[in-house]
XYZ file of C-alpha atoms in Angstrom:
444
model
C 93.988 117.648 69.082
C 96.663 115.683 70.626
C 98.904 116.569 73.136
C 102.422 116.005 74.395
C 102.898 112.601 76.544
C 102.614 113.650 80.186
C 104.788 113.549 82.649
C 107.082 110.418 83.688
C 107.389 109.290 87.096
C 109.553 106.512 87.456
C 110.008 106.192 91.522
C 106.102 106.028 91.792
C 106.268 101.943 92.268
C 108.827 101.970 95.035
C 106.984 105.434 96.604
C 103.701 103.459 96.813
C 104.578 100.075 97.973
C 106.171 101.978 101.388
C 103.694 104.986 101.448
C 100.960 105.266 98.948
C 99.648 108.435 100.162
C 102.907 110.185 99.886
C 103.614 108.966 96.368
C 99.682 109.833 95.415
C 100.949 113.675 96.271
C 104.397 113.285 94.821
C 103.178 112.250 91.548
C 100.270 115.260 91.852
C 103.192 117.398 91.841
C 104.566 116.082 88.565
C 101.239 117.315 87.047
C 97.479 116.757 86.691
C 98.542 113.807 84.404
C 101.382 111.377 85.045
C 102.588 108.259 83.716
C 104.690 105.704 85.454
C 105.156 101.560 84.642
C 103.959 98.834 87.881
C 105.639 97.108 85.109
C 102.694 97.915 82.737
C 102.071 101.084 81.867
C 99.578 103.199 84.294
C 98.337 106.684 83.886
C 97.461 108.634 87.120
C 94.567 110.785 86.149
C 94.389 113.915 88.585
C 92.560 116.350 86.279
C 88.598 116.049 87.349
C 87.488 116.822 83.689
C 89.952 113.638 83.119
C 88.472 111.279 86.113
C 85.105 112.525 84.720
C 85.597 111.008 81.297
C 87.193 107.457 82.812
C 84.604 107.228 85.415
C 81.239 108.391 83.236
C 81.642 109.683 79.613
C 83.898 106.949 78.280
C 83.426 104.170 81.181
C 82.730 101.196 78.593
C 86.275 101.665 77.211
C 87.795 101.065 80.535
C 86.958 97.896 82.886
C 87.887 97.720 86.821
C 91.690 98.003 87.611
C 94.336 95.774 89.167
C 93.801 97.503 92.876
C 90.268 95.871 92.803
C 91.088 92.403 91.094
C 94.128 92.280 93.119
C 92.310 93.044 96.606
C 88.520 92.077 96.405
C 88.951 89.031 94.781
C 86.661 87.505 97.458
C 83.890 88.718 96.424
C 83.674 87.426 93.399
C 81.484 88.299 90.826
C 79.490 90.618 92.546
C 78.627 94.287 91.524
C 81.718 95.755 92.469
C 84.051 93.885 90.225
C 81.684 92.517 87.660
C 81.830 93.221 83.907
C 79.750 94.323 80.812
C 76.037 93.073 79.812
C 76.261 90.979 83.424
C 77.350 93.955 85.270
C 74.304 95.608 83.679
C 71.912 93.025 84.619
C 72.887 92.826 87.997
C 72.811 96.282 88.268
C 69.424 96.500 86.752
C 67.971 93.639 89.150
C 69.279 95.094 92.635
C 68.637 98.700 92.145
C 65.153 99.073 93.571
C 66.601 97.333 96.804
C 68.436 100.784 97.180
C 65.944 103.039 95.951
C 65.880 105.730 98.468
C 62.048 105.044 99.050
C 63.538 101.479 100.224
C 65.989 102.854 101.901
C 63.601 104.983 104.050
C 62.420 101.817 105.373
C 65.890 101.079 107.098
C 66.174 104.135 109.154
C 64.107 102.483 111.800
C 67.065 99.928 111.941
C 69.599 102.311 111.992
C 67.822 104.067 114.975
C 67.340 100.998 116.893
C 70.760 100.046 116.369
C 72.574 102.776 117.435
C 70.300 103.483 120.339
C 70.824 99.963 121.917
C 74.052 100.456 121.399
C 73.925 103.985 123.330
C 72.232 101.949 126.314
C 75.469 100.255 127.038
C 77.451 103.171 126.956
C 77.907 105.124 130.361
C 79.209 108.312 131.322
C 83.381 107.967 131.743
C 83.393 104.762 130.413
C 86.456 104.390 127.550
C 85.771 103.144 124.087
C 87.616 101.693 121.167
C 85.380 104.072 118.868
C 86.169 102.286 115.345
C 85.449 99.193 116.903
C 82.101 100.280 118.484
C 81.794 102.049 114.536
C 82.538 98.465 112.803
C 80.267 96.500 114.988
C 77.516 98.806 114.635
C 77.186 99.333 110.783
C 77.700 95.239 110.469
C 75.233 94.794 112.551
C 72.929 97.000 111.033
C 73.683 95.584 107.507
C 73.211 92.260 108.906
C 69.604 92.972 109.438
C 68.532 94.699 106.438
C 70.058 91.929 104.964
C 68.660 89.204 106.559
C 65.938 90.670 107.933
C 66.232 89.106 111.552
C 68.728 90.370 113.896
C 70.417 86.904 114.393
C 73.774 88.691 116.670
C 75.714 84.993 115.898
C 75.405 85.604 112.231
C 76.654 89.112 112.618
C 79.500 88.039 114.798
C 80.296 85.033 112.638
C 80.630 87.228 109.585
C 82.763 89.934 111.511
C 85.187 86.926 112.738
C 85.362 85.797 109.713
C 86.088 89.323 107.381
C 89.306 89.823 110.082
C 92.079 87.855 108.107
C 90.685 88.877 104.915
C 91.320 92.601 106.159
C 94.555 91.230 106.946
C 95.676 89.732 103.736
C 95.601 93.318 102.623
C 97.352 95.132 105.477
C 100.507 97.036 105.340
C 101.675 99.706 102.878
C 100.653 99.316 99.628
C 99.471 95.757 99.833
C 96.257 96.432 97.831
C 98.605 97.551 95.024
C 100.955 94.254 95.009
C 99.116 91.844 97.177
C 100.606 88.157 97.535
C 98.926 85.847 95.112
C 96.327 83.781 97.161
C 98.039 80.851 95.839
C 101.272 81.244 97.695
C 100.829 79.492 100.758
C 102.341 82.275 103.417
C 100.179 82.151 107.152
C 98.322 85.363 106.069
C 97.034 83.323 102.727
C 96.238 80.303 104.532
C 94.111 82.189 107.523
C 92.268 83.905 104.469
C 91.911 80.618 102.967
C 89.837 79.124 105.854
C 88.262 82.313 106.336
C 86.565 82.122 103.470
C 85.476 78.766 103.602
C 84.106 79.929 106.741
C 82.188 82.911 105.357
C 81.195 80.509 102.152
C 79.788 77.915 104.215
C 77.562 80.819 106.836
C 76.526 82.394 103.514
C 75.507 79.189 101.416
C 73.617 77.952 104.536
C 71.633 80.896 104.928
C 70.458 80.664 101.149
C 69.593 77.208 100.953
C 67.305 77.931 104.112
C 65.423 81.177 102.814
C 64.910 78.888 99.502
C 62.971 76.924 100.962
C 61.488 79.624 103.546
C 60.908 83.086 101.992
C 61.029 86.146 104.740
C 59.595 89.100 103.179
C 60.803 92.939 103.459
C 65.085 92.078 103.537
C 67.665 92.267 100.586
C 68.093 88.594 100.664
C 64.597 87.859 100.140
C 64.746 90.450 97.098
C 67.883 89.202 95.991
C 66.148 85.597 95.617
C 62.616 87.093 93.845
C 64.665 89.479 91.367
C 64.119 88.616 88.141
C 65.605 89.639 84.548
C 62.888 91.406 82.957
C 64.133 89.905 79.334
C 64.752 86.557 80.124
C 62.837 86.058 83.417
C 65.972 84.566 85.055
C 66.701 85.243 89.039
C 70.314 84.316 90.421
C 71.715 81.346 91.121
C 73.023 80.772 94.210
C 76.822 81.578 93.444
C 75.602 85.228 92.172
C 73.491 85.513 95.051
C 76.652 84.507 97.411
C 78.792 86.978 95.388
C 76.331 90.038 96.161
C 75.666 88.962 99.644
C 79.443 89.175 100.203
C 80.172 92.690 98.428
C 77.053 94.407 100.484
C 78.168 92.676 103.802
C 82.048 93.999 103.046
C 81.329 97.135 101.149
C 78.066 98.012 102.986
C 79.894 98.408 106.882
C 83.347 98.763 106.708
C 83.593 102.545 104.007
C 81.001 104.058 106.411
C 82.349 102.256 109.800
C 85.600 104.055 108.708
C 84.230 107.194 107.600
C 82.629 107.559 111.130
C 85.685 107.127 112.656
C 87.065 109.880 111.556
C 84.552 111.976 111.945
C 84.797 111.046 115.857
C 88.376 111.669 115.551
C 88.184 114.914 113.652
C 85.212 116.103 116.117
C 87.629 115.109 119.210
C 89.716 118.252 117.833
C 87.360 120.512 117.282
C 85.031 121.053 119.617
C 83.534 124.092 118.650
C 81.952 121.808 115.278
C 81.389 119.058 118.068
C 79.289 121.426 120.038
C 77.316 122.680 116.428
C 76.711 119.094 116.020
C 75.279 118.479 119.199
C 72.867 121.716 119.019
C 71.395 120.244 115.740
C 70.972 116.732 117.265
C 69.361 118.247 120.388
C 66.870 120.952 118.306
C 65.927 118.110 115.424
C 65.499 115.198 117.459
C 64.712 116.372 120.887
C 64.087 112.860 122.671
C 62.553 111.197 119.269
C 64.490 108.205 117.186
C 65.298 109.626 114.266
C 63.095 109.191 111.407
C 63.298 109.667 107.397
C 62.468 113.239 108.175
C 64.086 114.009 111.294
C 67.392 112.769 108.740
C 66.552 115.376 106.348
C 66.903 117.916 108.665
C 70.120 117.056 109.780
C 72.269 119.661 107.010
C 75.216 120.284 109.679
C 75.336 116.690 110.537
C 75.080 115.663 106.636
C 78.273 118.464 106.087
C 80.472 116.841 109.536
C 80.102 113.514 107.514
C 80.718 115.021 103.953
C 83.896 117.129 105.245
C 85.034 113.978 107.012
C 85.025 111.572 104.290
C 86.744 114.812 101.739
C 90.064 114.795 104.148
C 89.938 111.217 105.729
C 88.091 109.654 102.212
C 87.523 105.875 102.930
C 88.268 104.878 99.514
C 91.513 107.020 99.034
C 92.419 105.682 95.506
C 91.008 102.885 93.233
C 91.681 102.219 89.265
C 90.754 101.093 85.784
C 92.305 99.406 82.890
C 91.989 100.816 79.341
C 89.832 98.225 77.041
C 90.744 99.888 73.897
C 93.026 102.614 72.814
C 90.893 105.810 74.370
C 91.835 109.648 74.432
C 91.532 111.122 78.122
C 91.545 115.133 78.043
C 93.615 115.052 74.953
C 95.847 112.761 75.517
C 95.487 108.628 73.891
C 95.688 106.048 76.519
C 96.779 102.481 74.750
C 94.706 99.620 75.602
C 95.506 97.741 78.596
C 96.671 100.993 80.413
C 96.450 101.247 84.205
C 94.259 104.823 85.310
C 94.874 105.423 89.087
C 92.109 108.363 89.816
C 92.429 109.241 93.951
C 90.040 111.087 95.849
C 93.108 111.740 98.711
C 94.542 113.669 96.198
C 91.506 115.659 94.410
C 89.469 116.069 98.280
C 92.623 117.987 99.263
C 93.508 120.115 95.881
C 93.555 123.826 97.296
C 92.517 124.803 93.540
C 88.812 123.259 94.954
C 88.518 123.766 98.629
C 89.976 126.640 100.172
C 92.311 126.061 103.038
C 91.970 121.932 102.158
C 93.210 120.540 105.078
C 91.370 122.529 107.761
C 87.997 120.852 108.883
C 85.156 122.885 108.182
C 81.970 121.389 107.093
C 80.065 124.992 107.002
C 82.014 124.713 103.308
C 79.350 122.429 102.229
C 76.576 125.045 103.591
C 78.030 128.318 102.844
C 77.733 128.057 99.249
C 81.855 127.952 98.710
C 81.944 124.491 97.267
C 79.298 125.164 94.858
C 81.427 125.197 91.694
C 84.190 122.925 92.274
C 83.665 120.214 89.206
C 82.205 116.867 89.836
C 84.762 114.788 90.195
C 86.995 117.292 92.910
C 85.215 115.425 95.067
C 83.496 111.468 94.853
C 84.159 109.451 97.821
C 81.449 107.477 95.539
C 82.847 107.038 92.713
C 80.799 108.138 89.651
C 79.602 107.439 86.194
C 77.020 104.249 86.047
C 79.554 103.127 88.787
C 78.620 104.923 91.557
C 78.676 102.716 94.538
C 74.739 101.804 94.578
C 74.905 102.583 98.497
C 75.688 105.746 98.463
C 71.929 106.775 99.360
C 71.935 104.341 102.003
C 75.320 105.407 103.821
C 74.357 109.334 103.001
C 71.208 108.870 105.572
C 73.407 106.373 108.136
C 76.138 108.508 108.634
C 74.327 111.472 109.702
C 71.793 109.458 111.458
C 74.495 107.380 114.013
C 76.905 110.959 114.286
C 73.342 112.795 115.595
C 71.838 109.981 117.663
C 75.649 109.852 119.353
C 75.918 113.766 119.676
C 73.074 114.594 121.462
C 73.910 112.530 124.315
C 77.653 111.823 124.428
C 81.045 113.644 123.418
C 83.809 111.936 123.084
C 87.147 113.068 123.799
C 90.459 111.446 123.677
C 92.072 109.893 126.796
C 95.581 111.185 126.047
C 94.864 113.961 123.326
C 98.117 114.007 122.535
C 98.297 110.739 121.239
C 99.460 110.340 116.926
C 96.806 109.063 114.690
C 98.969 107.783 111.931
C 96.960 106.571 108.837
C 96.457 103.296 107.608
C 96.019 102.882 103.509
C 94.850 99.294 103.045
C 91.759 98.422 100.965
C 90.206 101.839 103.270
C 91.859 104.508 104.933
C 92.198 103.453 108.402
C 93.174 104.802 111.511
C 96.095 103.515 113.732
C 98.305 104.803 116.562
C 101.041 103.953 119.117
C 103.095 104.473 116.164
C 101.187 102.265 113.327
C 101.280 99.285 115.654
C 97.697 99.535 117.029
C 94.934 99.062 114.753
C 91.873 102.112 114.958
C 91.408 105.363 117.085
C 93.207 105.612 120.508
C 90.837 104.792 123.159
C 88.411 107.535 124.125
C 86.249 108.741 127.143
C 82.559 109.710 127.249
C 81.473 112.409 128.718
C 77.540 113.202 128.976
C 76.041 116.461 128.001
């Protein structure tokens, strides 16, 4: 049966280009529905039962959205923003790379990472935490993908990603981004940057063509094949997916950890929790496959974090065809916005939404909430493939950290404001400082 149009609202444009977040929740207010024009017409899909049937039950009537053309056009055809059949055979060849059996072959990474990393940390010394955060899950990703641990590479890569961040900083850039044609200072630095990351990515192919190192994603990358036609990838695809699993693959989870440091900084009863469970499952042992499992209050501190500080906050789709979503007909070529900022923090879901408690994800009280109240994910055949792979590194790095260090904030007081770009960032002295304000160490 088909209902009323929902909701207009008109100021949503203006509202998001100065404070996305804000007009997310303004436009929540209007109803679980809402319409609005960015001059085409886009729906903003609230309802879960509604993000469920975008997302998964009718997913090949909608394609990705503007946000993602608009903002990750750099990685090209890769499995975040490819389409249809190739979408599906991409899909299809890189999936046993993150089978979690695979996957439990890359904790012994993620341990060795994060515990040379710990050896240059020292009681009282002061740390830009999302910095230490970024450089740590890039490293780490820069292994498993290439297999040695080749710290130019890493570096290279990290130099390079910075004015591509940039291109999409400020408010509600990754909704109306400059055209990359336009030749303003931020274009041009992205420009060269990605002739820089291009030529470092194209180079490392063309060597492991013509020498093969077994056991890293680059090496399966190069062997898949399409079990139909027997094809692998060319070296273009293989760029393309190298590029989404460097960006995607470090910075959601870099962020994500974060704010769980920030978070933790303000509650230290859940910081001392944490810290128990670190010091009971791992004792003095790197933390292993199993050791992981057994991390359940570690697993919640990074599940809570990620539902009030969720990395993606927002992403879209467009309508293919004319498609009904929870009664209601959506005419092809409409824009759905689905947010999780908006669904993590619905009180109708999660009792007391904005308080940080990650017994909710123990206790049994989030047990019923539908699906899609909460998918820092995604969902539907969508679902970010790494989600197995940043469910065990998350828990892993907050554990290994916990049992030796807490962190606390050199001037507590200090504003965290947040940053919406691409991710949810972190920023203070007013906006004007990228990531968390410094913090101290302090030994247990």
């Amino acid at each position: 049966m088909q209902r009323e149009a929902p909701p207009v609202y008109r100021e949503f444009p203006v509202r998001a280009s100065r404070d996305p977040l804000k007009a997310l929740e303004e436009a929540r207010a209007r109803g679980r529905i809402v319409r609005t024009r960015v001059p085409a017409p886009v729906w903003l899909v609230f309802d879960p039962e509604g993000v469920q049937q975008v997302l998964a039950a009718r997913s090949r009537s909608f394609r990705k959205g503007i946000v993602e053309r608009n903002s990750l056009g750099f990685m090209g055809n890769g499995l975040l923003l490819s389409e249809g059949d190739f979408w599906r055979r991409q899909r299809r060849l890189e999936q046993p790379a993150f089978h979690r059996a695979r996957i439990a072959g890359y904790v012994e990474t993620m341990s060795r990472c994060t515990r040379e990393m710990l050896e240059g940390w020292r009681d009282g010394d002061v740390v830009d935490v999302q910095r230490e955060m970024s450089a740590l899950t890039l490293r780490i990703v820069n292994i498993v993908m290439f297999g040695a641990d080749v710290r130019e590479v890493s570096g290279e890569v990290a130099r390079a990603l910075v004015p591509i961040g940039e291109r999409l900083e400020g408010p509600g850039r990754n909704f109306y981004p400059v055209p990359e044609t336009i030749p303003t200072p931020t274009n041009l630095r992205y420009r060269r940057s990605m002739k820089v990351l291009d030529g470092l990515i194209y180079g490392i192919i063309a060597r492991r063509r013509e020498e093969r190192q077994e056991g890293d994603l680059l090496d399966m990358l190069l062997e898949a094949r399409d079990e139909q036609s027997g094809e692998g990838m060319n070296d273009r695809q293989v760029r393309d997916e190298v590029i989404t699993i460097f960006a995607a693959g470090h910075e959601t989870t870099a962020v994500a950890l974060g704010w769980c440091f920030h978070l933790l900084a303000h509650h230290p009863e859940v910081d001392e929790r944490l810290a128990r469970e670190a010091q009971e499952v791992l004792g003095e042992r790197e933390p292993g496959v199993e050791e992981v499992a057994e991390l359940r209050y570690a697993s919640a501190v990074f599940r809570e974090a990620m539902r009030i500080y969720p990395p993606i906050y927002a992403f879209s789709r467009e309508a293919m065809e004319d498609v009904e979503v929870c009664g209601y007909t959506l005419p092809e070529g409409t824009e759905v916005l689905v947010s999780q900022w908006v669904n993590h923090r619905d009180p109708e879901f999660f009792e007391d939404p904005l308080a940080f408690r990650p017994g909710r994800w123990l206790d049994g009280s989030t047990d019923g909430i539908p699906r899609y109240a909460y998918f820092p994910f995604g969902g539907g055949s969508r679902q970010c493939i790494g989600k197995p792979f940043a469910e065990m590194e998350g828990p892993l790095i907050l554990a290994s950290i916990a049992r030796r260090y807490r962190l606390r904030y050199l001037d507590p007081h200090e504003e965290v404001t947040l940053r919406p770009t691409v991710t949810l960032r972190p920023a203070h002295r007013g906006g004007r400082r990228r990531g968390l304000p410094p913090m101290v160490l302090e030994e247990r």
